[in-house]
CSV table of C-alpha atoms and ligand atoms in Angstrom, one decimal:
chain,number,residue,atom,x,y,z
M,815,MET,CA,28.5,-85.8,67.6
M,816,SER,CA,28.3,-89.5,66.5
M,817,LEU,CA,25.0,-91.3,66.5
M,818,THR,CA,26.2,-93.4,69.4
M,819,ASP,CA,27.0,-90.4,71.5
M,820,ALA,CA,23.7,-88.7,70.6
M,821,LEU,CA,21.7,-91.8,71.6
M,822,GLN,CA,23.7,-92.3,74.8
M,823,ALA,CA,22.9,-88.8,75.9
M,824,LEU,CA,19.2,-89.3,75.1
M,825,VAL,CA,18.5,-92.7,76.8
M,826,GLY,CA,21.6,-93.3,78.9
M,827,PRO,CA,24.7,-95.4,78.0
M,828,ALA,CA,23.1,-98.6,79.6
M,829,HIS,CA,20.5,-98.5,76.9
M,830,VAL,CA,22.7,-98.2,73.8
M,831,LEU,CA,24.2,-101.6,73.1
M,832,ILE,CA,27.3,-101.7,71.1
M,833,ASP,CA,29.1,-104.8,72.4
M,834,PRO,CA,28.5,-107.6,69.9
M,835,GLU,CA,27.7,-110.1,72.7
M,836,LEU,CA,24.9,-107.7,74.1
M,837,ARG,CA,23.5,-107.0,70.6
M,838,ALA,CA,23.5,-110.7,69.5
M,839,PRO,CA,19.9,-111.5,70.7
M,840,TYR,CA,18.5,-108.6,68.8
M,841,GLU,CA,20.3,-109.4,65.6
M,842,THR,CA,19.0,-113.0,64.8
M,843,ASP,CA,15.3,-113.9,64.5
M,844,TRP,CA,13.4,-116.6,66.3
M,845,THR,CA,13.9,-119.2,63.6
M,846,GLY,CA,17.6,-118.5,63.2
M,847,ARG,CA,17.1,-118.0,59.5
M,848,PHE,CA,17.3,-114.2,59.4
M,849,GLY,CA,19.5,-111.5,60.7
M,850,SER,CA,22.9,-109.7,60.5
M,851,PRO,CA,24.8,-107.2,62.7
M,852,ALA,CA,23.0,-104.0,63.8
M,853,ALA,CA,24.7,-100.6,63.8
M,854,LEU,CA,23.7,-100.6,67.4
M,855,VAL,CA,20.6,-101.5,69.6
M,856,VAL,CA,18.8,-98.7,71.4
M,857,ARG,CA,16.3,-99.2,74.1
M,858,PRO,CA,14.3,-96.1,74.9
M,859,GLY,CA,12.2,-95.9,78.0
M,860,SER,CA,9.4,-93.6,77.0
M,861,THR,CA,7.5,-92.4,74.0
M,862,GLU,CA,9.3,-89.0,74.2
M,863,GLU,CA,12.6,-91.0,74.2
M,864,VAL,CA,11.5,-93.0,71.1
M,865,ALA,CA,10.6,-89.6,69.5
M,866,SER,CA,14.0,-88.2,70.1
M,867,VAL,CA,15.9,-91.4,69.2
M,868,LEU,CA,14.1,-91.4,65.8
M,869,ALA,CA,14.8,-87.7,65.3
M,870,ALA,CA,18.5,-88.4,66.1
M,871,CYS,CA,18.6,-91.4,63.7
M,872,ARG,CA,17.1,-89.3,61.0
M,873,ALA,CA,19.6,-86.5,61.4
M,874,HIS,CA,22.4,-89.2,61.0
M,875,GLY,CA,20.6,-90.9,58.1
M,876,ALA,CA,20.4,-94.1,60.0
M,877,ARG,CA,17.7,-96.6,59.1
M,878,VAL,CA,15.7,-98.2,61.9
M,879,VAL,CA,14.3,-101.7,62.5
M,880,PRO,CA,11.6,-101.5,65.3
M,881,GLN,CA,11.6,-104.6,67.4
M,882,GLY,CA,9.4,-106.0,70.1
M,883,GLY,CA,9.8,-109.5,71.4
M,884,ASN,CA,11.6,-110.7,68.2
M,885,THR,CA,9.3,-113.7,67.8
M,886,GLY,CA,8.3,-112.5,64.3
M,887,LEU,CA,8.7,-115.2,61.6
M,888,VAL,CA,9.1,-113.3,58.4
M,889,GLY,CA,12.5,-111.7,58.8
M,890,ALA,CA,11.2,-108.2,59.6
M,891,SER,CA,12.3,-107.7,63.1
M,892,VAL,CA,16.1,-108.0,62.7
M,893,PRO,CA,18.6,-106.0,60.7
M,894,ARG,CA,19.5,-106.7,57.1
M,895,ALA,CA,22.0,-104.1,56.2
M,896,GLY,CA,23.5,-102.5,59.4
M,897,GLU,CA,20.3,-100.8,60.6
M,898,VAL,CA,19.7,-99.5,64.1
M,899,VAL,CA,17.6,-101.9,66.1
M,900,LEU,CA,15.0,-99.9,68.1
M,901,SER,CA,13.8,-102.1,70.9
M,902,LEU,CA,10.5,-101.2,72.6
M,903,THR,CA,10.7,-103.8,75.4
M,904,ARG,CA,11.2,-101.1,78.2
M,905,LEU,CA,7.7,-99.7,77.4
M,906,THR,CA,6.0,-101.8,79.9
M,907,GLY,CA,3.4,-99.4,81.5
M,908,LEU,CA,-0.1,-101.0,82.0
M,909,SER,CA,-3.1,-98.9,83.1
M,910,PRO,CA,-5.9,-100.2,85.4
M,911,VAL,CA,-8.7,-101.9,83.4
M,912,ASP,CA,-11.6,-99.6,82.7
M,913,PRO,CA,-14.6,-101.9,83.3
M,914,ALA,CA,-17.2,-99.5,81.6
M,915,THR,CA,-15.4,-99.6,78.3
M,916,ALA,CA,-13.7,-103.0,78.9
M,917,GLN,CA,-10.4,-101.3,77.7
M,918,VAL,CA,-6.9,-101.0,79.0
M,919,GLU,CA,-4.0,-98.9,77.9
M,920,ALA,CA,-0.6,-100.7,77.6
M,921,GLY,CA,2.9,-99.8,76.5
M,922,ALA,CA,4.2,-101.4,73.3
M,923,GLY,CA,6.6,-103.5,75.2
M,924,VAL,CA,3.9,-105.2,77.4
M,925,THR,CA,3.9,-109.0,76.5
M,926,LEU,CA,0.6,-110.7,75.5
M,927,GLY,CA,1.0,-112.9,78.6
M,928,ALA,CA,1.2,-109.9,81.0
M,929,LEU,CA,-1.9,-108.3,79.3
M,930,GLN,CA,-3.8,-111.6,79.8
M,931,ALA,CA,-2.9,-111.9,83.4
M,932,HIS,CA,-3.8,-108.2,84.1
M,933,ALA,CA,-7.1,-108.6,82.2
M,934,ARG,CA,-8.1,-111.8,84.0
M,935,GLU,CA,-7.4,-110.2,87.5
M,936,ALA,CA,-10.1,-107.7,86.5
M,937,GLY,CA,-12.7,-110.4,85.2
M,938,PHE,CA,-11.8,-109.9,81.5
M,939,ASP,CA,-9.6,-111.6,79.0
M,940,ALA,CA,-7.4,-110.4,76.2
M,941,GLY,CA,-9.4,-112.1,73.3
M,942,LEU,CA,-6.0,-113.0,71.7
M,943,ASP,CA,-3.7,-115.9,72.4
M,944,PHE,CA,-0.8,-117.8,70.8
M,945,ALA,CA,2.1,-119.8,71.9
M,946,ALA,CA,4.6,-117.0,71.9
M,947,ARG,CA,2.5,-115.1,74.5
M,948,ASP,CA,5.2,-114.7,77.0
M,949,THR,CA,7.6,-113.0,74.7
M,950,ALA,CA,5.6,-111.3,71.9
M,951,THR,CA,4.7,-107.7,72.7
M,952,LEU,CA,1.6,-105.6,72.1
M,953,GLY,CA,3.6,-103.3,69.8
M,954,GLY,CA,4.7,-106.4,67.6
M,955,ILE,CA,1.2,-107.8,67.8
M,956,ALA,CA,-0.3,-104.6,66.6
M,957,ALA,CA,2.3,-104.1,63.8
M,958,THR,CA,1.7,-107.6,62.5
M,959,ASN,CA,-2.0,-107.7,63.1
M,960,ALA,CA,-1.4,-111.0,64.9
M,961,GLY,CA,-4.0,-113.7,64.6
M,962,GLY,CA,-3.6,-116.8,66.8
M,963,LEU,CA,-5.8,-119.4,68.5
M,964,VAL,CA,-9.0,-117.5,69.2
M,965,ALA,CA,-9.3,-115.4,66.0
M,966,VAL,CA,-12.2,-117.6,65.0
M,967,ARG,CA,-14.2,-116.0,67.9
M,968,HIS,CA,-12.6,-112.7,68.6
M,969,GLY,CA,-10.9,-111.7,65.3
M,970,THR,CA,-7.3,-110.7,64.8
M,971,ALA,CA,-5.5,-107.9,66.7
M,972,ARG,CA,-7.2,-105.3,64.7
M,973,ALA,CA,-10.5,-106.1,66.4
M,974,ARG,CA,-8.9,-105.6,69.7
M,975,ILE,CA,-7.1,-102.3,69.1
M,976,ALA,CA,-9.3,-99.3,70.1
M,977,GLY,CA,-6.6,-96.8,69.7
M,978,LEU,CA,-2.8,-96.3,69.6
M,979,GLU,CA,0.1,-93.9,69.9
M,980,ALA,CA,3.0,-94.1,67.5
M,981,VAL,CA,6.0,-92.0,66.5
M,982,LEU,CA,6.8,-91.3,62.8
M,983,GLY,CA,10.3,-91.5,61.3
M,984,ASP,CA,10.9,-87.8,61.8
M,985,GLY,CA,9.9,-87.9,65.6
M,986,THR,CA,6.4,-86.7,65.3
M,987,ILE,CA,4.1,-88.3,67.8
M,988,LEU,CA,0.6,-89.4,66.8
M,989,ARG,CA,-1.8,-90.1,69.6
M,990,ARG,CA,-5.3,-91.5,69.3
M,991,LEU,CA,-6.1,-93.2,72.7
M,992,SER,CA,-9.6,-92.0,73.4
M,993,GLY,CA,-11.0,-95.5,72.9
M,994,LEU,CA,-14.3,-94.0,71.5
M,995,LEU,CA,-16.4,-96.7,70.1
M,996,LYS,CA,-17.7,-94.2,67.5
M,997,ASP,CA,-15.2,-91.7,66.0
M,998,ASN,CA,-15.5,-90.9,62.4
M,999,ALA,CA,-13.4,-87.7,62.5
M,1000,GLY,CA,-11.0,-88.1,59.6
M,1001,TYR,CA,-8.8,-91.1,58.4
M,1002,ASP,CA,-8.4,-93.9,60.9
M,1003,LEU,CA,-4.7,-93.6,61.3
M,1004,PRO,CA,-4.4,-96.3,64.1
M,1005,ALA,CA,-6.2,-98.7,61.7
M,1006,LEU,CA,-3.5,-97.9,59.1
M,1007,LEU,CA,-0.7,-98.6,61.6
M,1008,VAL,CA,-2.1,-102.0,62.5
M,1009,GLY,CA,-0.5,-104.5,60.2
M,1010,SER,CA,2.1,-102.0,58.9
M,1011,GLU,CA,5.0,-104.2,60.0
M,1012,GLY,CA,7.1,-101.3,61.3
M,1013,THR,CA,7.1,-99.5,58.0
M,1014,LEU,CA,5.1,-96.4,58.8
M,1015,GLY,CA,5.7,-95.6,62.4
M,1016,VAL,CA,6.8,-97.0,65.7
M,1017,ILE,CA,4.0,-98.0,67.9
M,1018,THR,CA,4.6,-96.9,71.5
M,1019,ARG,CA,1.2,-97.5,73.3
M,1020,VAL,CA,-2.0,-99.3,72.5
M,1021,ARG,CA,-5.5,-99.1,73.9
M,1022,TRP,CA,-6.7,-102.7,74.0
M,1023,ARG,CA,-10.3,-103.8,73.7
M,1024,LEU,CA,-10.8,-106.7,76.2
M,1025,VAL,CA,-13.5,-109.5,76.1
M,1026,ALA,CA,-15.6,-111.0,78.8
M,1027,ARG,CA,-13.9,-113.7,80.8
M,1028,HIS,CA,-15.8,-117.1,80.6
M,1029,ARG,CA,-16.1,-119.2,83.7
M,1030,ALA,CA,-16.3,-122.6,82.0
M,1031,ARG,CA,-14.0,-123.9,79.3
M,1032,ILE,CA,-13.7,-127.3,77.5
M,1033,ALA,CA,-11.4,-128.5,74.8
M,1034,ALA,CA,-11.2,-131.6,72.7
M,1035,LEU,CA,-8.8,-133.3,70.4
M,1036,VAL,CA,-10.7,-135.0,67.6
M,1037,PRO,CA,-9.0,-137.7,65.4
M,1038,LEU,CA,-10.6,-137.7,61.9
M,1039,ASP,CA,-10.2,-139.8,58.7
M,1040,SER,CA,-10.1,-137.0,56.1
M,1041,ILE,CA,-10.0,-133.4,55.5
M,1042,ASP,CA,-13.6,-133.6,54.4
M,1043,ALA,CA,-14.5,-134.9,57.8
M,1044,ALA,CA,-12.7,-132.0,59.3
M,1045,ALA,CA,-14.6,-129.5,57.2
M,1046,GLU,CA,-17.8,-131.2,58.1
M,1047,LEU,CA,-16.9,-130.9,61.8
M,1048,LEU,CA,-16.1,-127.3,61.4
M,1049,GLY,CA,-19.5,-126.7,59.9
M,1050,ALA,CA,-21.2,-128.5,62.8
M,1051,LEU,CA,-19.2,-126.5,65.4
M,1052,ARG,CA,-20.0,-123.2,63.8
M,1053,THR,CA,-23.8,-123.9,63.6
M,1054,ARG,CA,-24.3,-125.7,66.8
M,1055,VAL,CA,-21.7,-124.5,69.3
M,1056,PRO,CA,-22.3,-120.8,69.9
M,1057,SER,CA,-19.6,-120.8,72.6
M,1058,LEU,CA,-17.0,-121.9,70.1
M,1059,GLU,CA,-13.6,-120.3,70.8
M,1060,ALA,CA,-11.0,-122.2,68.7
M,1061,VAL,CA,-10.8,-124.7,65.8
M,1062,GLU,CA,-7.3,-125.7,65.0
M,1063,PHE,CA,-5.7,-128.7,63.1
M,1064,PHE,CA,-2.6,-130.6,62.5
M,1065,LEU,CA,-1.6,-133.8,60.6
M,1066,PRO,CA,0.1,-137.1,61.5
M,1067,GLU,CA,3.7,-135.9,60.5
M,1068,GLY,CA,3.3,-132.9,62.8
M,1069,LEU,CA,1.9,-135.0,65.7
M,1070,LYS,CA,4.7,-137.5,65.4
M,1071,LEU,CA,7.4,-134.6,65.4
M,1072,VAL,CA,5.8,-133.0,68.5
M,1073,CYS,CA,5.4,-136.3,70.4
M,1074,ASP,CA,9.1,-137.2,69.7
M,1075,HIS,CA,10.1,-133.7,70.7
M,1076,LEU,CA,8.1,-133.8,74.0
M,1077,ARG,CA,8.9,-137.5,74.4
M,1078,ILE,CA,5.3,-138.5,74.8
M,1079,ASP,CA,2.8,-140.9,73.2
M,1080,PRO,CA,-0.1,-139.7,71.1
M,1081,PRO,CA,-3.2,-139.6,73.3
M,1082,VAL,CA,-5.6,-140.6,70.6
M,1083,ARG,CA,-5.8,-143.1,67.8
M,1084,ASP,CA,-4.0,-142.8,64.5
M,1085,ALA,CA,-5.9,-140.5,62.0
M,1086,ALA,CA,-5.5,-138.5,58.9
M,1087,VAL,CA,-6.2,-135.2,60.5
M,1088,TYR,CA,-6.5,-134.0,64.1
M,1089,VAL,CA,-8.7,-131.1,65.1
M,1090,VAL,CA,-8.3,-129.3,68.4
M,1091,THR,CA,-11.4,-127.3,69.4
M,1092,GLU,CA,-12.4,-125.3,72.5
M,1093,ALA,CA,-15.6,-123.9,73.7
M,1094,ALA,CA,-15.9,-121.3,76.5
M,1095,SER,CA,-19.0,-119.9,78.2
M,1096,ASN,CA,-20.4,-118.9,81.5
M,1097,ALA,CA,-22.8,-121.8,81.4
M,1098,ASP,CA,-21.1,-125.2,81.1
M,1099,PRO,CA,-20.4,-125.8,77.4
M,1100,THR,CA,-19.8,-129.5,77.7
M,1101,GLU,CA,-23.0,-130.8,76.4
M,1102,GLU,CA,-23.1,-128.2,73.5
M,1103,LEU,CA,-19.6,-129.4,72.4
M,1104,ALA,CA,-20.1,-133.1,73.1
M,1105,ASP,CA,-23.2,-133.1,70.9
M,1106,VAL,CA,-21.1,-132.5,67.8
M,1107,LEU,CA,-18.1,-134.6,68.7
M,1108,PRO,CA,-17.4,-138.2,67.5
M,1109,ASP,CA,-17.1,-140.9,70.3
M,1110,ASP,CA,-13.4,-141.2,70.0
M,1111,ALA,CA,-12.7,-137.5,70.7
M,1112,LEU,CA,-10.5,-136.8,73.7
M,1113,VAL,CA,-12.3,-134.3,75.9
M,1114,ALA,CA,-10.4,-132.1,78.5
M,1115,ASP,CA,-12.5,-130.2,81.0
M,1116,ASP,CA,-10.0,-129.2,83.6
M,1117,THR,CA,-7.0,-126.7,83.2
M,1118,ALA,CA,-4.2,-129.3,83.4
M,1119,SER,CA,-5.8,-131.7,80.8
M,1120,ARG,CA,-6.7,-128.8,78.5
M,1121,GLU,CA,-3.1,-127.5,78.7
M,1122,ARG,CA,-1.7,-131.0,77.9
M,1123,LEU,CA,-4.0,-131.2,74.9
M,1124,TRP,CA,-3.1,-127.7,73.7
M,1125,ARG,CA,0.6,-128.5,74.0
M,1126,LEU,CA,0.2,-130.9,71.1
M,1127,ARG,CA,-0.9,-128.1,68.9
M,1128,GLU,CA,1.2,-125.2,70.4
M,1129,SER,CA,4.5,-127.1,70.3
M,1130,HIS,CA,4.5,-127.5,66.5
M,1131,THR,CA,6.6,-124.4,66.0
M,1132,GLU,CA,9.1,-125.3,68.6
M,1133,ALA,CA,9.3,-129.0,67.5
M,1134,ILE,CA,9.9,-127.9,63.9
M,1135,ALA,CA,12.6,-125.5,64.9
M,1136,ALA,CA,14.3,-128.2,66.9
M,1137,ALA,CA,14.4,-130.3,63.7
M,1138,GLY,CA,16.1,-127.7,61.6
M,1139,ILE,CA,15.7,-124.2,60.2
M,1140,PRO,CA,12.3,-124.2,58.3
M,1141,HIS,CA,11.0,-122.2,55.5
M,1142,LYS,CA,7.7,-120.9,56.9
M,1143,MET,CA,4.9,-119.9,54.8
M,1144,ASP,CA,1.8,-118.6,56.6
M,1145,VAL,CA,-1.0,-118.7,54.0
M,1146,GLY,CA,-4.7,-118.3,54.0
M,1147,VAL,CA,-7.0,-120.2,51.6
M,1148,PRO,CA,-10.8,-119.8,51.1
M,1149,LEU,CA,-12.4,-122.6,53.2
M,1150,PRO,CA,-14.1,-124.3,50.2
M,1151,ARG,CA,-10.7,-124.7,48.7
M,1152,LEU,CA,-8.8,-125.7,51.8
M,1153,GLY,CA,-9.1,-129.5,51.2
M,1154,GLU,CA,-7.7,-129.1,47.7
M,1155,PHE,CA,-4.8,-127.0,48.9
M,1156,LEU,CA,-3.8,-129.5,51.6
M,1157,GLN,CA,-4.0,-132.3,49.1
M,1158,ARG,CA,-2.0,-130.5,46.5
M,1159,VAL,CA,0.7,-128.8,48.5
M,1160,PRO,CA,3.0,-131.8,49.3
M,1161,ALA,CA,3.3,-132.7,45.6
M,1162,VAL,CA,3.9,-129.0,44.6
M,1163,ILE,CA,6.8,-128.9,47.1
M,1164,GLU,CA,8.2,-132.3,46.2
M,1165,ALA,CA,8.3,-131.3,42.5
M,1166,VAL,CA,10.7,-128.4,43.1
M,1167,ALA,CA,12.4,-129.7,46.3
M,1168,PRO,CA,12.6,-133.4,46.2
M,1169,GLY,CA,13.2,-135.0,49.6
M,1170,ALA,CA,12.2,-131.8,51.6
M,1171,ARG,CA,9.9,-132.5,54.6
M,1172,THR,CA,6.6,-130.7,54.7
M,1173,ILE,CA,4.7,-130.1,57.9
M,1174,LEU,CA,1.2,-128.6,57.7
M,1175,PHE,CA,-0.9,-127.3,60.6
M,1176,GLY,CA,-2.8,-124.2,61.6
M,1177,HIS,CA,-6.0,-122.4,62.3
M,1178,LEU,CA,-8.7,-124.4,60.6
M,1179,GLY,CA,-11.5,-122.1,61.4
M,1180,ASP,CA,-9.7,-119.2,59.7
M,1181,GLY,CA,-8.6,-121.2,56.5
M,1182,ASN,CA,-5.0,-120.3,57.8
M,1183,VAL,CA,-2.4,-123.0,57.1
M,1184,HIS,CA,1.2,-122.9,58.3
M,1185,VAL,CA,3.3,-124.6,55.6
M,1186,ASN,CA,6.6,-125.5,57.1
M,1187,VAL,CA,9.3,-127.0,54.9
M,1188,LEU,CA,12.4,-128.6,56.4
M,1189,ASP,CA,15.7,-129.7,54.8
M,1190,LEU,CA,15.9,-126.9,52.4
M,1191,PRO,CA,18.9,-124.5,52.1
M,1192,SER,CA,18.1,-121.1,53.5
M,1193,ASP,CA,18.4,-119.2,50.3
M,1194,GLU,CA,16.7,-121.8,48.0
M,1195,ASP,CA,13.1,-120.4,47.5
M,1196,ALA,CA,11.6,-122.4,44.8
M,1197,ALA,CA,9.4,-124.2,47.3
M,1198,ASP,CA,8.2,-121.0,48.8
M,1199,GLU,CA,7.4,-119.5,45.4
M,1200,ALA,CA,5.5,-122.8,44.3
M,1201,VAL,CA,3.4,-122.7,47.5
M,1202,LEU,CA,2.6,-119.0,47.3
M,1203,ARG,CA,1.6,-119.4,43.6
M,1204,LEU,CA,-0.7,-122.2,44.4
M,1205,VAL,CA,-2.2,-120.1,47.1
M,1206,ALA,CA,-2.8,-117.2,44.8
M,1207,ASP,CA,-4.3,-119.5,42.2
M,1208,LEU,CA,-6.8,-120.7,44.8
M,1209,GLY,CA,-7.8,-117.1,45.7
M,1210,GLY,CA,-5.9,-117.1,48.9
M,1211,THR,CA,-3.3,-114.9,50.5
M,1212,ILE,CA,0.4,-115.2,51.0
M,1213,SER,CA,0.2,-113.8,54.5
M,1214,ALA,CA,-2.7,-114.8,56.8
M,1215,GLU,CA,-1.2,-113.6,60.1
M,1216,HIS,CA,2.6,-113.3,60.3
M,1217,GLY,CA,3.0,-110.5,57.7
M,1218,VAL,CA,4.8,-110.2,54.5
M,1219,GLY,CA,8.1,-109.2,56.0
M,1220,THR,CA,11.3,-109.4,54.0
M,1221,VAL,CA,10.8,-113.0,53.0
M,1222,LYS,CA,7.6,-112.5,51.0
M,1223,ALA,CA,8.0,-108.9,49.8
M,1224,ARG,CA,8.9,-109.9,46.2
M,1225,TRP,CA,5.8,-112.0,45.9
M,1226,LEU,CA,3.2,-109.4,47.1
M,1227,SER,CA,2.1,-108.8,43.6
M,1228,LEU,CA,0.7,-112.4,43.5
M,1229,VAL,CA,-2.2,-111.2,45.6
M,1230,ARG,CA,-2.1,-107.3,45.3
M,1231,GLY,CA,-2.5,-105.5,42.0
M,1232,GLN,CA,0.0,-103.0,40.8
M,1233,ASP,CA,-2.4,-100.1,41.5
M,1234,GLU,CA,-2.9,-101.3,45.0
M,1235,ILE,CA,1.0,-101.7,45.5
M,1236,ALA,CA,1.5,-98.1,44.2
M,1237,ALA,CA,-1.1,-96.8,46.6
M,1238,MET,CA,0.8,-98.6,49.4
M,1239,TRP,CA,3.9,-97.0,48.3
M,1240,ALA,CA,2.3,-93.6,48.3
M,1241,ILE,CA,1.2,-94.0,51.8
M,1242,LYS,CA,4.7,-95.3,52.8
M,1243,LEU,CA,6.4,-92.2,51.3
M,1244,ALA,CA,3.8,-89.8,52.8
M,1245,LEU,CA,4.6,-91.0,56.3
M,1246,ASP,CA,8.2,-92.0,55.9
M,1247,PRO,CA,9.6,-90.0,53.0
M,1248,GLU,CA,13.1,-90.8,53.7
M,1249,GLU,CA,12.4,-94.6,54.0
M,1250,LEU,CA,14.0,-94.8,57.4
M,1251,LEU,CA,11.7,-97.3,58.9
M,1252,ASN,CA,12.1,-101.0,58.3
M,1253,PRO,CA,13.3,-100.7,54.7
M,1254,GLY,CA,12.9,-103.8,52.6
M,1255,VAL,CA,9.8,-105.0,54.5
M,1256,MET,CA,6.5,-105.7,53.0
M,1257,LEU,CA,6.7,-103.6,49.9
M,1258,PRO,CA,8.5,-104.9,46.8
M,1259,ALA,CA,11.3,-102.7,45.5
M,1260,ARG,CA,9.8,-99.8,43.4
P,309,FAD,P1,8.7,-108.6,66.6
P,309,FAD,O1,9.1,-110.0,66.2
P,309,FAD,O2,9.8,-107.9,67.5
P,309,FAD,O3,8.5,-107.7,65.3
P,309,FAD,C1,7.5,-108.2,64.3
P,309,FAD,C2,7.2,-107.0,63.3
P,309,FAD,O4,6.6,-105.9,64.0
P,309,FAD,C3,8.6,-106.5,62.7
P,309,FAD,O5,8.2,-106.1,61.4
P,309,FAD,C4,8.8,-105.3,63.6
P,309,FAD,O6,9.6,-104.3,63.0
P,309,FAD,C5,7.5,-104.8,63.9
P,309,FAD,N1,7.4,-104.2,65.3
P,309,FAD,C6,7.6,-104.7,66.5
P,309,FAD,N2,7.3,-103.9,67.5
P,309,FAD,C7,7.0,-102.8,66.8
P,309,FAD,C8,6.5,-101.5,67.4
P,309,FAD,N3,6.4,-101.2,68.6
P,309,FAD,N4,6.1,-100.5,66.5
P,309,FAD,C9,6.2,-100.8,65.1
P,309,FAD,N5,6.6,-101.9,64.6
P,309,FAD,C10,6.9,-102.9,65.4
P,309,FAD,N6,1.8,-115.0,65.1
P,309,FAD,C11,0.4,-115.0,64.9
P,309,FAD,O7,-0.1,-114.0,64.3
P,309,FAD,N7,-0.4,-116.0,65.3
P,309,FAD,C12,0.3,-117.1,66.0
P,309,FAD,O8,-0.5,-118.0,66.4
P,309,FAD,C13,1.6,-117.0,66.3
P,309,FAD,N8,2.2,-118.0,67.0
P,309,FAD,C14,3.5,-118.0,67.2
P,309,FAD,C15,4.1,-118.9,67.9
P,309,FAD,C16,5.5,-119.0,68.2
P,309,FAD,C17,6.1,-120.1,69.0
P,309,FAD,C18,6.2,-117.9,67.6
P,309,FAD,C19,7.7,-117.9,67.9
P,309,FAD,C20,5.7,-117.0,66.9
P,309,FAD,C21,4.3,-116.9,66.6
P,309,FAD,N9,3.8,-116.0,66.0
P,309,FAD,C22,2.4,-116.0,65.8
P,309,FAD,C23,4.5,-114.8,65.3
P,309,FAD,C24,4.8,-113.7,66.2
P,309,FAD,O9,4.8,-114.1,67.6
P,309,FAD,C25,3.9,-112.5,65.9
P,309,FAD,O10,4.1,-112.0,64.7
P,309,FAD,C26,4.0,-111.4,67.0
P,309,FAD,O11,3.0,-110.5,66.8
P,309,FAD,C27,5.3,-110.7,67.0
P,309,FAD,O12,5.5,-109.9,68.1
P,309,FAD,P2,6.9,-109.4,68.6
P,309,FAD,O13,6.7,-108.4,69.7
P,309,FAD,O14,7.7,-110.6,68.9
P,309,FAD,O15,7.3,-108.6,67.3
P,310,MLT,C1,1.1,-120.9,65.1
P,310,MLT,O1,-0.1,-120.8,64.9
P,310,MLT,O2,1.5,-121.8,65.9
P,310,MLT,C2,2.0,-120.0,64.6
P,310,MLT,O3,1.6,-119.0,63.8
P,310,MLT,C3,3.5,-120.2,64.6
P,310,MLT,C4,3.9,-121.0,63.4
P,310,MLT,O4,3.5,-120.7,62.3
P,310,MLT,O5,4.9,-121.7,63.5
P,311,ZN,ZN1,-0.6,-119.3,63.5
């Protein structure tokens, strides 16, 4: 029996996509930079179906790319060489919130936005947020250990995942969903799968640790005259605003691109750097925040004005994509070196890619900078390499939140030693000996 016939028998013909038009949205990534035709797209509807699909793929020697919302930005969610795309978007079950543990169980295909709405109805919050909330899935979020806008307070996805269920490449189901706060019985396999970028197993379900929902929330957009001033503000926010929830930044080139894209005027004076910050608490955090802000900060204390303000930061990705296909480098730099990095990076790029446009923005509180370079050919990677080498020289990381993917796998050795990479390969081969899951992602060729 052909693989197509076997999969159709397992999940139903409607969920095996062969027609090129139906496959197309699964074959190209969000940026339009990565992707190629899939052998087929299969959309199982349960964990058991995922297990039997993987067993059938293995029996046919077919390699598999797990895919959630396909909002990933490192070329890891789409086929490279005729793989099968395994879409998890039908796994949308969501259990009632358990208030005693503040946990909820969700299928891998539940979007972050759906989890947030569900949690809020029960008086909680997801403790994770970013602009792709309505498309990105919890499976993809777990697989990439996503960060986002509130990591400065609540940590990355890893801190939110109390357990998970996953299927290995041979169809074995691993289930650790008890949600126990204390459980030291053996290796922490769920923790290993978080951030594994679809290379070790297919995540089918997660047990999510919620956070308390705060009644009062206030945001501010702060124009500042230097990166040093932004670093000083960050220090003041951390020490004097216990309800601090987010500290983000962008620069004038990014603000102009966003304002042109949204057809709006900038709401604050010209500045060298713009910080967006938010505080959330049950008591009104206004005074606490206002106390550390300069007079020309724009404060937003109702939902509509907060959303308007956040749009300036969140629309960077979309405005950049509208301007071209960017090279996106998601890097982390130790905070004491952040000013130096931001100062040096435009010249480092100009030296190898004269005339390219560089847009810098990101998560200030996490030392996480999104370096976006426009007007570069897709396969010309001198600028990528120059930026990643600078990051490594400054003691940073080549992936702060998006993952290594296919695009940065060859540079993993800039920040991980050969012994560490060998240990990662040993783990990969122990769990996926036939290298069926997401080949070419994360690990450099052996
Ligand atoms: P996909 O893109 O489908 O897949 C991403 C990776 O996870 C791939 O390697 C894939 O193989 C693997 N994968 C997906 N599902 C599973 C599964 N069930 N089991 C095993 N592996 C799986 N990311 C951040 O961290 N912070 C941000 O602030 C942020 N903002 C963004 C804003 C925009 C506008 C966009 C477009 C993207 C943003 N991202 C951000 C990147 C992206 O949204 C995240 O990486 C997200 O976690 C991907 O989820 P997804 O469901 O779309 O996964
Ligand atoms: C963000 O913080 O907005 C994202 O991670 C997306 C991006 O890097 O474009
Ligand atoms: Zn980000």
